[in-house]
PDB file of C-alpha atoms in Angstrom:
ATOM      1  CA  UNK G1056      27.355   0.833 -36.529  1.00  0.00           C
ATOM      2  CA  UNK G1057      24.708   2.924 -38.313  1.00  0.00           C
ATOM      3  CA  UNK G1058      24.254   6.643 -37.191  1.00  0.00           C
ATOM      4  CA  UNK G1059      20.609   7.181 -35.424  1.00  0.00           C
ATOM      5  CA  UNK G1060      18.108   9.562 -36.777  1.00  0.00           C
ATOM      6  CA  UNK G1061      16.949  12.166 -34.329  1.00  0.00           C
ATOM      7  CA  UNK G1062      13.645  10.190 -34.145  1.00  0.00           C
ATOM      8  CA  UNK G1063      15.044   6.930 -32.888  1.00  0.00           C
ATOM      9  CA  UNK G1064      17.247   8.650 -30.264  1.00  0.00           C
ATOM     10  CA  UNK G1065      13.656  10.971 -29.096  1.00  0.00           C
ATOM     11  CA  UNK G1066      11.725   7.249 -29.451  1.00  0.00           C
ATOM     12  CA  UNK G1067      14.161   4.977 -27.828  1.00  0.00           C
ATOM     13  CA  UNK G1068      16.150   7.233 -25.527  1.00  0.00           C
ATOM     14  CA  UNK G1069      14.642   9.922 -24.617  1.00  0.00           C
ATOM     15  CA  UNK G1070      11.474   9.195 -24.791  1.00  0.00           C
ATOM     16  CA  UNK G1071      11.864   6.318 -21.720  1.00  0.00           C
ATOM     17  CA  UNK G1072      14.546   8.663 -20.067  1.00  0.00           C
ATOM     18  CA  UNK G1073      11.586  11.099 -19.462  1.00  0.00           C
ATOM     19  CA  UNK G1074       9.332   8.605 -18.540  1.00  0.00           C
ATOM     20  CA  UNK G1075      11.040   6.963 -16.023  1.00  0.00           C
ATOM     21  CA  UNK G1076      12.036  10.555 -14.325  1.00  0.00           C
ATOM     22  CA  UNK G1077       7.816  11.533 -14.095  1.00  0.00           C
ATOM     23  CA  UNK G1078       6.749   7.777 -13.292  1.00  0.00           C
ATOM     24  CA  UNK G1079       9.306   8.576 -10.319  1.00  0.00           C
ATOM     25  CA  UNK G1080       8.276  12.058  -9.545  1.00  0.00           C
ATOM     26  CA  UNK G1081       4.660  10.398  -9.638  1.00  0.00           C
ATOM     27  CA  UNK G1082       5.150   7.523  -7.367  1.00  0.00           C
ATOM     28  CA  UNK G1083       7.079  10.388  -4.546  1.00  0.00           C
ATOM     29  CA  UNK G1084       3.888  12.705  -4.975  1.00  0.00           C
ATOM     30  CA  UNK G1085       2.360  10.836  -1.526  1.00  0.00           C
ATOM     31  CA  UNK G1086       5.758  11.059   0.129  1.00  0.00           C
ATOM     32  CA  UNK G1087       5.772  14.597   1.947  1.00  0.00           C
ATOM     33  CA  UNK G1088       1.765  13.795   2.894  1.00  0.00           C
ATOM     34  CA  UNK G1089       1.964  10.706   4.335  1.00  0.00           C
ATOM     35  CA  UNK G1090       4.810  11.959   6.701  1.00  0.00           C
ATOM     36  CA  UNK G1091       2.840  14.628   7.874  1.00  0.00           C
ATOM     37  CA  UNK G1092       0.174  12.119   8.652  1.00  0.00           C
ATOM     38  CA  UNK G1093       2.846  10.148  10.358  1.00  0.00           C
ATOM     39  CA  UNK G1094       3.702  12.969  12.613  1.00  0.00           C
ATOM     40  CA  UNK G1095       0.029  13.968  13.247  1.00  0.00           C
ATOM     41  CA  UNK G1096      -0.716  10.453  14.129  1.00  0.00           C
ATOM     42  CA  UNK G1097      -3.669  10.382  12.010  1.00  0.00           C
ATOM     43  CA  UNK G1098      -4.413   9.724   8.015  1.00  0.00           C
ATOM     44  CA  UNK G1099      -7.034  11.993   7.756  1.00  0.00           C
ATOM     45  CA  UNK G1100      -8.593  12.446   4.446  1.00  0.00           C
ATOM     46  CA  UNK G1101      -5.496  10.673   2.717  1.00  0.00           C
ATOM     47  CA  UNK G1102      -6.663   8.193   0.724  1.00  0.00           C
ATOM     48  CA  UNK G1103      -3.732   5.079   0.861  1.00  0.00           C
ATOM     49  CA  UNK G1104      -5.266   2.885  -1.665  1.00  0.00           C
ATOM     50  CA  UNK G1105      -3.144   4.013  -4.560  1.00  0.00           C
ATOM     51  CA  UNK G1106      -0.600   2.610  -2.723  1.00  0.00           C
ATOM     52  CA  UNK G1107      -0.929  -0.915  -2.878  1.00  0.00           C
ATOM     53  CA  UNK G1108      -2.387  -0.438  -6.309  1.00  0.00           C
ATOM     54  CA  UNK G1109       1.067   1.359  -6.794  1.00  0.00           C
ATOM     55  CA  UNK G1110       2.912  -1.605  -5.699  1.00  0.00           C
ATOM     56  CA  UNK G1111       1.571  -4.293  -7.849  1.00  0.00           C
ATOM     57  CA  UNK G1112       1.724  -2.096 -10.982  1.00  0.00           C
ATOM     58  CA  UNK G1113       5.469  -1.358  -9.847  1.00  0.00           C
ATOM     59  CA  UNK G1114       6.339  -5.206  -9.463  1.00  0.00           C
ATOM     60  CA  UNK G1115       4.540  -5.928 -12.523  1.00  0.00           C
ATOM     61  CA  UNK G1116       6.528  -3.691 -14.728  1.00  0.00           C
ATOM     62  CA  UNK G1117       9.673  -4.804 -12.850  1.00  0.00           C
ATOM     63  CA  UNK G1118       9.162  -8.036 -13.740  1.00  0.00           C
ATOM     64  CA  UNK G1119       8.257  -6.890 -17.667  1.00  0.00           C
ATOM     65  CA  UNK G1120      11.710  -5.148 -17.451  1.00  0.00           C
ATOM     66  CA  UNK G1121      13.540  -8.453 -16.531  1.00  0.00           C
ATOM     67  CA  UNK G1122      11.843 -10.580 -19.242  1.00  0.00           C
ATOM     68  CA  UNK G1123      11.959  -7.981 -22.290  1.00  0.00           C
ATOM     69  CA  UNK G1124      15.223  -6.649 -20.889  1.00  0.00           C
ATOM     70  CA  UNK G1125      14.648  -3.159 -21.281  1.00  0.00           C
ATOM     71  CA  UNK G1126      16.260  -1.003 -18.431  1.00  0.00           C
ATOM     72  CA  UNK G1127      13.844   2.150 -19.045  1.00  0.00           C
ATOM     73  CA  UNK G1128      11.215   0.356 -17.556  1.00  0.00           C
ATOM     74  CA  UNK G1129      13.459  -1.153 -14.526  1.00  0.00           C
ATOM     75  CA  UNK G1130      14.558   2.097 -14.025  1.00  0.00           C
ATOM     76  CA  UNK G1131      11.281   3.743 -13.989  1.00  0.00           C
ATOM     77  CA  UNK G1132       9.668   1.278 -11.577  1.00  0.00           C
ATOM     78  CA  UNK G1133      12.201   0.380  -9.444  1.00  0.00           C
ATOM     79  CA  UNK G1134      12.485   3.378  -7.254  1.00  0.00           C
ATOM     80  CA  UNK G1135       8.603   3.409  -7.229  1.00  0.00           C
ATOM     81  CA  UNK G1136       8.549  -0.006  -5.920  1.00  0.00           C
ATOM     82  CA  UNK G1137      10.579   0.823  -2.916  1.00  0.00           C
ATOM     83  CA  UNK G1138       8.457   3.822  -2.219  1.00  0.00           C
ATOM     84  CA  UNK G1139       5.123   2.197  -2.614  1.00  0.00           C
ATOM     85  CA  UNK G1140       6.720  -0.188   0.139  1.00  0.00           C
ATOM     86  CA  UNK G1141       7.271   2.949   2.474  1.00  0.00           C
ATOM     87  CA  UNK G1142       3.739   4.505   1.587  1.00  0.00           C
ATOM     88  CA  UNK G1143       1.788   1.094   2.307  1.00  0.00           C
ATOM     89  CA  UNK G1144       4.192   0.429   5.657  1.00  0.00           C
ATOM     90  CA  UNK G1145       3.083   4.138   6.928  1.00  0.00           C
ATOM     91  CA  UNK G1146      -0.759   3.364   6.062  1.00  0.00           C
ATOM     92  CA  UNK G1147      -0.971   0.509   7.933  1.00  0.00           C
ATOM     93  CA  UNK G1148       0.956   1.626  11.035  1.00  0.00           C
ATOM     94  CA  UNK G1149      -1.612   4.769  11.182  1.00  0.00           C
ATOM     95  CA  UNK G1150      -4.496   2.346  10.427  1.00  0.00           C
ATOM     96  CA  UNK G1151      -3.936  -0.185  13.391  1.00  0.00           C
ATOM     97  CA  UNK G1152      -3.178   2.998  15.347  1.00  0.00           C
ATOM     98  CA  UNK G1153      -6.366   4.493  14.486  1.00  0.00           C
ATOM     99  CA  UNK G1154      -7.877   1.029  15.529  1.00  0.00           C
ATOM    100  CA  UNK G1155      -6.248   0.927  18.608  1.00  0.00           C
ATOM    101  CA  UNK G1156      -7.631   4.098  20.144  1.00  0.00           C
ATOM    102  CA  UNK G1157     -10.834   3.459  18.641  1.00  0.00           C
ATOM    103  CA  UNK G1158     -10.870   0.292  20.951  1.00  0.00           C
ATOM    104  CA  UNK G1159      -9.677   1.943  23.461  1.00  0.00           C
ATOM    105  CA  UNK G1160     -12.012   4.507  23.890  1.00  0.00           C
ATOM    106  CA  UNK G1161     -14.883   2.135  23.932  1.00  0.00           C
ATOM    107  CA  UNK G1162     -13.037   0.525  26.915  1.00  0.00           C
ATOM    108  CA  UNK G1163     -13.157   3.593  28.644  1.00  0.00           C
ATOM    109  CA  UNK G1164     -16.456   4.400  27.797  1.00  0.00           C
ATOM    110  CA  UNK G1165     -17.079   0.481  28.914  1.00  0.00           C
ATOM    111  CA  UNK G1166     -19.248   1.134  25.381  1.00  0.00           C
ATOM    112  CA  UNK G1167     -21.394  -2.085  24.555  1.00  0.00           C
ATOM    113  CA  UNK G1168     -20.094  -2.395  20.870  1.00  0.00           C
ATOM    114  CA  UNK G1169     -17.606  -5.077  20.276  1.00  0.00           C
ATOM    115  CA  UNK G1170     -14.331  -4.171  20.474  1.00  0.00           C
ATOM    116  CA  UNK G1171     -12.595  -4.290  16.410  1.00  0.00           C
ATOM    117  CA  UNK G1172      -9.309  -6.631  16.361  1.00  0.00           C
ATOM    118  CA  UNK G1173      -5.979  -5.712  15.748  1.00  0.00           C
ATOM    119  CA  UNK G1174      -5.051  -9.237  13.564  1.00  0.00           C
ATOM    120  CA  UNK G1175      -5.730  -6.744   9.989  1.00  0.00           C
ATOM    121  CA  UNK G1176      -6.421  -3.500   8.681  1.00  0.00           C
ATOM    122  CA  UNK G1177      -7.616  -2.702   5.563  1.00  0.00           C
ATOM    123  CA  UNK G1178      -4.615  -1.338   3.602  1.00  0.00           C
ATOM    124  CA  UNK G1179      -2.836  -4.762   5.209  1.00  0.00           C
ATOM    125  CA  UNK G1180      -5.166  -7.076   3.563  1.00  0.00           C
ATOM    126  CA  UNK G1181      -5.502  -4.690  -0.005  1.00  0.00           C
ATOM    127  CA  UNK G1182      -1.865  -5.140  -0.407  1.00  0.00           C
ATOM    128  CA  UNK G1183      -1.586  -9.148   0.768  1.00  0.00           C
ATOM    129  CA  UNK G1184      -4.532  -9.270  -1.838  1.00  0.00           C
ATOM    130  CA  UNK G1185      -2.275  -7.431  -4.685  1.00  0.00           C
ATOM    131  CA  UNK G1186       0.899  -9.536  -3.686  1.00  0.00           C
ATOM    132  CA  UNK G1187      -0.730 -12.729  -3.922  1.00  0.00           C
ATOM    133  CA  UNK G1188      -2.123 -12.275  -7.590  1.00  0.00           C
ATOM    134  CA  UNK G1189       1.231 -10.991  -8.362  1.00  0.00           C
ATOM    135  CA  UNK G1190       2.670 -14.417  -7.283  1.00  0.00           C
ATOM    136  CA  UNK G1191       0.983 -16.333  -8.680  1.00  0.00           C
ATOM    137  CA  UNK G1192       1.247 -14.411 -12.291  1.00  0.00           C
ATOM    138  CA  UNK G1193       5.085 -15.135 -11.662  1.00  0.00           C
ATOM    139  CA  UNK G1194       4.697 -18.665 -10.295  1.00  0.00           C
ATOM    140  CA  UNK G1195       2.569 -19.438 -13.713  1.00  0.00           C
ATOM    141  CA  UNK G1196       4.676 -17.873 -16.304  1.00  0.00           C
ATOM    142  CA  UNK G1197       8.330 -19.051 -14.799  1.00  0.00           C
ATOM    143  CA  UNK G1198       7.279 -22.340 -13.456  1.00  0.00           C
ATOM    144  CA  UNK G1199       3.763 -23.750 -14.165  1.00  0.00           C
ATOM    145  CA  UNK G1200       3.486 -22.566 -17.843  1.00  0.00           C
ATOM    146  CA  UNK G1201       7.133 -21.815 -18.965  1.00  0.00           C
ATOM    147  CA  UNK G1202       6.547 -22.166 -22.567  1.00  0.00           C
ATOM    148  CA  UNK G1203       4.250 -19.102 -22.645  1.00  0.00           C
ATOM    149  CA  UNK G1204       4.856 -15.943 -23.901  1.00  0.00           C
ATOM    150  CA  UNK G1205       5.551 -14.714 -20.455  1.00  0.00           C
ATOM    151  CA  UNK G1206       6.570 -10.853 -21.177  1.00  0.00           C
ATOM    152  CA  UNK G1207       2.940 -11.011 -23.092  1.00  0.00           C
ATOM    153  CA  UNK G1208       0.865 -12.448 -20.003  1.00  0.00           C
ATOM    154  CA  UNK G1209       2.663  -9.443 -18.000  1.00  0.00           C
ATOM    155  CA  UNK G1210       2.500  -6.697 -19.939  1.00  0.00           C
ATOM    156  CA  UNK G1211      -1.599  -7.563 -19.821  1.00  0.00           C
ATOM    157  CA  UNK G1212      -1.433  -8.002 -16.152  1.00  0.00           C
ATOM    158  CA  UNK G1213       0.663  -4.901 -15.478  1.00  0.00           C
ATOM    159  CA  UNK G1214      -2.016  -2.728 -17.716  1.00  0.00           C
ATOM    160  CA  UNK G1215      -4.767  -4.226 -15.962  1.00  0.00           C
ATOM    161  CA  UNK G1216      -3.224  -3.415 -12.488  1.00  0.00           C
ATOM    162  CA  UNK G1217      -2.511   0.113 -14.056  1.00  0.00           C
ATOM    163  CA  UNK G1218      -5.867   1.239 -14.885  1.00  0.00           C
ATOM    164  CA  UNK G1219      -6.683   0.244 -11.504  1.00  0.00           C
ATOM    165  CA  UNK G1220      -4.032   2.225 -10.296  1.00  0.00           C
ATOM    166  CA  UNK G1221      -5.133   5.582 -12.198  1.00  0.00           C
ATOM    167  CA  UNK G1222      -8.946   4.408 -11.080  1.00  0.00           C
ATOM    168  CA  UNK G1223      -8.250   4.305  -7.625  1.00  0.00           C
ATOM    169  CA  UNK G1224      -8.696   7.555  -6.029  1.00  0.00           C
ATOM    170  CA  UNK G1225     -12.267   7.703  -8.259  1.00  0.00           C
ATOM    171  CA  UNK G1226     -13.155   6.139  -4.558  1.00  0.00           C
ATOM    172  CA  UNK G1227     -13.445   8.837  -3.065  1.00  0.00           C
ATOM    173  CA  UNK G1228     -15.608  10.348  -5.410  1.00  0.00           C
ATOM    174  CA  UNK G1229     -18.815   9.808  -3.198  1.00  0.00           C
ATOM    175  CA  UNK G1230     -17.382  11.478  -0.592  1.00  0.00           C
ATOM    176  CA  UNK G1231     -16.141  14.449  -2.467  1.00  0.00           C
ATOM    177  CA  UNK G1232     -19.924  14.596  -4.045  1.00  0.00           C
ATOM    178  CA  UNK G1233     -21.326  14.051  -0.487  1.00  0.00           C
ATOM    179  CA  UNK G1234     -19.529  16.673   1.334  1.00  0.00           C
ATOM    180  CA  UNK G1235     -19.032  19.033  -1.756  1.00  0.00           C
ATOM    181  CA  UNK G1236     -15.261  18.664  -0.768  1.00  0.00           C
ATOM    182  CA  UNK G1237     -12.081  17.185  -2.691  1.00  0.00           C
ATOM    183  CA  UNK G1238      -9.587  17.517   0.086  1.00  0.00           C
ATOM    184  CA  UNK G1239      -9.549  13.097  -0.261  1.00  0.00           C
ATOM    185  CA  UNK G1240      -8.150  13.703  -3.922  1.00  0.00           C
ATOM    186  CA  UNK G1241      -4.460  14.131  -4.119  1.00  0.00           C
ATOM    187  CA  UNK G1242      -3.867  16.923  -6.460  1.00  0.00           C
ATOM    188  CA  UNK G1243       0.044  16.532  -6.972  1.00  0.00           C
ATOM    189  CA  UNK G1244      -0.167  13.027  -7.921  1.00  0.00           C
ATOM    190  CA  UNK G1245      -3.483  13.732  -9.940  1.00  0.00           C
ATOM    191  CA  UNK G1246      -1.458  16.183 -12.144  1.00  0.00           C
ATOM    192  CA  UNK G1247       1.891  14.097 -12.594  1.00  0.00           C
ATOM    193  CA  UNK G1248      -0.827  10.976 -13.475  1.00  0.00           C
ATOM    194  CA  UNK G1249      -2.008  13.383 -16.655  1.00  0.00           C
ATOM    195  CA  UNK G1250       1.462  14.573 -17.342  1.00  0.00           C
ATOM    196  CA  UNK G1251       3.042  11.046 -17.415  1.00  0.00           C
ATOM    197  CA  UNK G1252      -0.346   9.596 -18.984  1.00  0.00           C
ATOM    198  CA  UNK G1253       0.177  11.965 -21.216  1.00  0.00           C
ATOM    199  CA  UNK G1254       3.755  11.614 -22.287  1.00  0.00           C
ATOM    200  CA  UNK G1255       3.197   7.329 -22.476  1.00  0.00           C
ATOM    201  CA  UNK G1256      -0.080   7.874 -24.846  1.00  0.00           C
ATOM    202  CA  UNK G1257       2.099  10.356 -27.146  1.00  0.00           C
ATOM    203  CA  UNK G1258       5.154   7.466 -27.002  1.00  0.00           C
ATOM    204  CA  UNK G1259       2.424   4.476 -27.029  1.00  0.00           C
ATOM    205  CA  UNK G1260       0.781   6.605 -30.501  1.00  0.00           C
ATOM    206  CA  UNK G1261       4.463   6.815 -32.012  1.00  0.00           C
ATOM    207  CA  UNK G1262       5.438   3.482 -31.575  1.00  0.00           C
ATOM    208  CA  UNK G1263       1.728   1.934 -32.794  1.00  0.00           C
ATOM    209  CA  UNK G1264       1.626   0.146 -29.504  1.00  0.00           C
ATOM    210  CA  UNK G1265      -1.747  -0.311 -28.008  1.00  0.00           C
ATOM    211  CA  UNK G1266      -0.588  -2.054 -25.028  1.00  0.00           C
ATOM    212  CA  UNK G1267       0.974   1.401 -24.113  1.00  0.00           C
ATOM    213  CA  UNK G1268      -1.695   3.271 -25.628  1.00  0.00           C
ATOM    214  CA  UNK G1269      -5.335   2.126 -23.761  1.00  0.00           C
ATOM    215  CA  UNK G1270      -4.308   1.965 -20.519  1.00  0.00           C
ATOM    216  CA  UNK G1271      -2.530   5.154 -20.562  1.00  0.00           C
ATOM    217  CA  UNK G1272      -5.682   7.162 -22.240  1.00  0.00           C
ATOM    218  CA  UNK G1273      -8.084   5.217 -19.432  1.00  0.00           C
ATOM    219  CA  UNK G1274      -5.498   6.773 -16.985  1.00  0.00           C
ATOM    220  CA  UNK G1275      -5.655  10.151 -18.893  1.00  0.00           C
ATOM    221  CA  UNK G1276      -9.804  10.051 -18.982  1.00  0.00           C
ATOM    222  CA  UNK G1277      -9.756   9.533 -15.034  1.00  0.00           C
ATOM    223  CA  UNK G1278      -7.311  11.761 -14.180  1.00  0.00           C
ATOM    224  CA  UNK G1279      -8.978  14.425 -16.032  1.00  0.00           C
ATOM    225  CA  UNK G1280     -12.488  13.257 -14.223  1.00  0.00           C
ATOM    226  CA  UNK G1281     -10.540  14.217 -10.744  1.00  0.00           C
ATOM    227  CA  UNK G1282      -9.696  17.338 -11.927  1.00  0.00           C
ATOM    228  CA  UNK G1283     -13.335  18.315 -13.205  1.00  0.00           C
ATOM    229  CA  UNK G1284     -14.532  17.201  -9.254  1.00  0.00           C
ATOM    230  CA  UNK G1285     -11.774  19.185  -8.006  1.00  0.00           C
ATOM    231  CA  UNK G1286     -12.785  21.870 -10.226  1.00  0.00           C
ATOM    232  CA  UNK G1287     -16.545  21.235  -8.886  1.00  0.00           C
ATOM    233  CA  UNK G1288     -16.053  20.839  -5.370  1.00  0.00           C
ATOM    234  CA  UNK G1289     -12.748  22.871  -4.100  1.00  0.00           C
ATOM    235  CA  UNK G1290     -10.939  22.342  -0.938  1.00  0.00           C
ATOM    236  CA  UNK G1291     -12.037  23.240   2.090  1.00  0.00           C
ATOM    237  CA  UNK G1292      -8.410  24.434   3.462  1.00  0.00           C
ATOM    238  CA  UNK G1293      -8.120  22.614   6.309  1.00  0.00           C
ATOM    239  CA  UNK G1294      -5.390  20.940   5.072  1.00  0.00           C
ATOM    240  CA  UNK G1295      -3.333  23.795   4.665  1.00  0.00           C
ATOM    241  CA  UNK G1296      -4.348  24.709   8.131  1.00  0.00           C
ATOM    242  CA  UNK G1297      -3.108  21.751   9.284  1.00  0.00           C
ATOM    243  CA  UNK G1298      -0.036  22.035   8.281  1.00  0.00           C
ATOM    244  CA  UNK G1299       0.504  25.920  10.077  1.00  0.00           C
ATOM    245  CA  UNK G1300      -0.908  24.106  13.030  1.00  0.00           C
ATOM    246  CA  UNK G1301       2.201  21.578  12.884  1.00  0.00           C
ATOM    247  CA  UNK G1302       4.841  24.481  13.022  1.00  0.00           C
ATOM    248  CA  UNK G1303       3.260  25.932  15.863  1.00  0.00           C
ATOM    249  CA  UNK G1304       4.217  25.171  18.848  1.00  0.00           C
ATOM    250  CA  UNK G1305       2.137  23.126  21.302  1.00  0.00           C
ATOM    251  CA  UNK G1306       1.200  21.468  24.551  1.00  0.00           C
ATOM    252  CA  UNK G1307       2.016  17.799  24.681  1.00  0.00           C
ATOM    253  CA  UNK G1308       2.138  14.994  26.741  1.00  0.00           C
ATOM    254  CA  UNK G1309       4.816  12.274  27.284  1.00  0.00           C
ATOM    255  CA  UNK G1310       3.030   9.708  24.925  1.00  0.00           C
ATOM    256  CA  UNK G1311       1.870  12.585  21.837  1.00  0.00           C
ATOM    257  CA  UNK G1312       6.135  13.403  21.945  1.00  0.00           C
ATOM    258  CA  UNK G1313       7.118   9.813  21.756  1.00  0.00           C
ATOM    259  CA  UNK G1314       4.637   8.700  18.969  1.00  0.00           C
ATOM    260  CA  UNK G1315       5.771  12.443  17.414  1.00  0.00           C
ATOM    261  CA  UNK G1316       9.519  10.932  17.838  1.00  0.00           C
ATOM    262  CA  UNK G1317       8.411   7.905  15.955  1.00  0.00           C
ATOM    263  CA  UNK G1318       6.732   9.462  13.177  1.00  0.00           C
ATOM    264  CA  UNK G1319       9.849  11.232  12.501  1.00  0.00           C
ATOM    265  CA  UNK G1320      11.584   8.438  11.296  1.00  0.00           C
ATOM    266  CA  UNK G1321      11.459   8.119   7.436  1.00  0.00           C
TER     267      UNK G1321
END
């Protein structure tokens, strides 16, 4: 067995090593938000579309792991699959809550507008939407076309998926230029997205490997695009408020402590 040079162990060791511990620091960002959106009952100006976008590109490179058998990339993704579940699960609970008293009210109110059904919410149908393409990716390169180059078909997939996945919170950038506000950009995931971006276009430049490279510097441009608007249009602070509000104590009634109760569980 021949000794390795300093650059292959950096390259092929820990290079991925590092990755895999930001791509999981990345996907996590959303984590301590969303629960405090879960307690309040309310998403607010979270934004949950990254998550199913986080989902598919977190299958995708799963799947890339299993057919070039590389266990940097499982081990990158993995974790961020299960958490993307968790994030899009939350989302849509909040969602058809938010529905729910919204039809409610109009009850009340005996309101003449027609009354919005509970059957699907947005982030529901987004990720159904991201799960099916998925599916059928795998269906067509284990099944239907098996004499592909399925690890090629994926790896184009999966960098598709990511660029959507960096471009996603660029959503909200009508709102942030309509209100003069970013509070509906989240700033810890924008700044792991340009460290790990970062990191992967440095690796993707070593290794000559464009499929690493383009997405990764499209995910680097956008990022960086966030962070001017931030920049541009600073927060307004409530959220910080909001979160003093949470530690103080307060009035409730028996329904606001059992949904509270609920919330809790992560």
């Amino acid at each position: 067995m021949t000794d390795l040079s300093w650059s292959m162990i950096i390259l092929e060791y820990v290079c991925p090593s590092v990755g895999a511990f930001l791509s999981t620091m990345m996907f996590g960002a959303p984590i301590a938000d969303l629960r405090r959106a879960l307690i309040k009952g309310s998403l607010g100006p979270l934004n949950p579309l990254p998550f199913s976008m986080m989902t598919g590109n977190c299958i995708g490179w799963c799947a890339y792991a299993y057919y070039t058998h590389d266990p940097f990339v499982l081990a990158a993704n993995l974790p961020g699959l299960l958490i993307s579940l968790w994030l899009n699960f939350g989302a849509i609970k909040l969602q058809y809550l938010d529905t729910f008293e919204i039809n409610k009210r109009r009850e009340d109110q005996e309101s003449p507008v027609e009354i919005e059904t509970l059957t699907m919410v947005p982030q529901e149908t987004t990720v159904l939407r991201v799960m099916l393409v998925w599916s059928f990716v795998l269906l067509w390169v284990g099944w239907l076309h098996p004499s592909s180059n399925p690890a090629k078909i994926v790896g184009l997939v999966v960098n598709t998926n990511l660029i959507f996945f960096y471009a996603s919170p660029l959503k909200t950038i009508m709102q942030v230029v309509q209100t003069r506000c970013s509070d509906s950009i989240h700033v810890p995931t924008m700044v792991l997205n340009w460290t790990n971006t970062s990191f992967w276009l440095a690796y993707g430049a070593a290794q000559k490997d464009f499929y690493i490279m383009i997405p990764n510097a499209c995910g680097l441009t956008l990022g960086l695009t966030q962070g001017v608007l931030c920049l541009i249009y600073p927060k307004s602070g409530r959220e910080h408020l909001s979160q003093h509000e949470d530690d103080e104590p307060m009035e409730v009634n028996d329904r606001d402590e059992e949904r509270s109760r609920d919330s809790l569980v992560v």
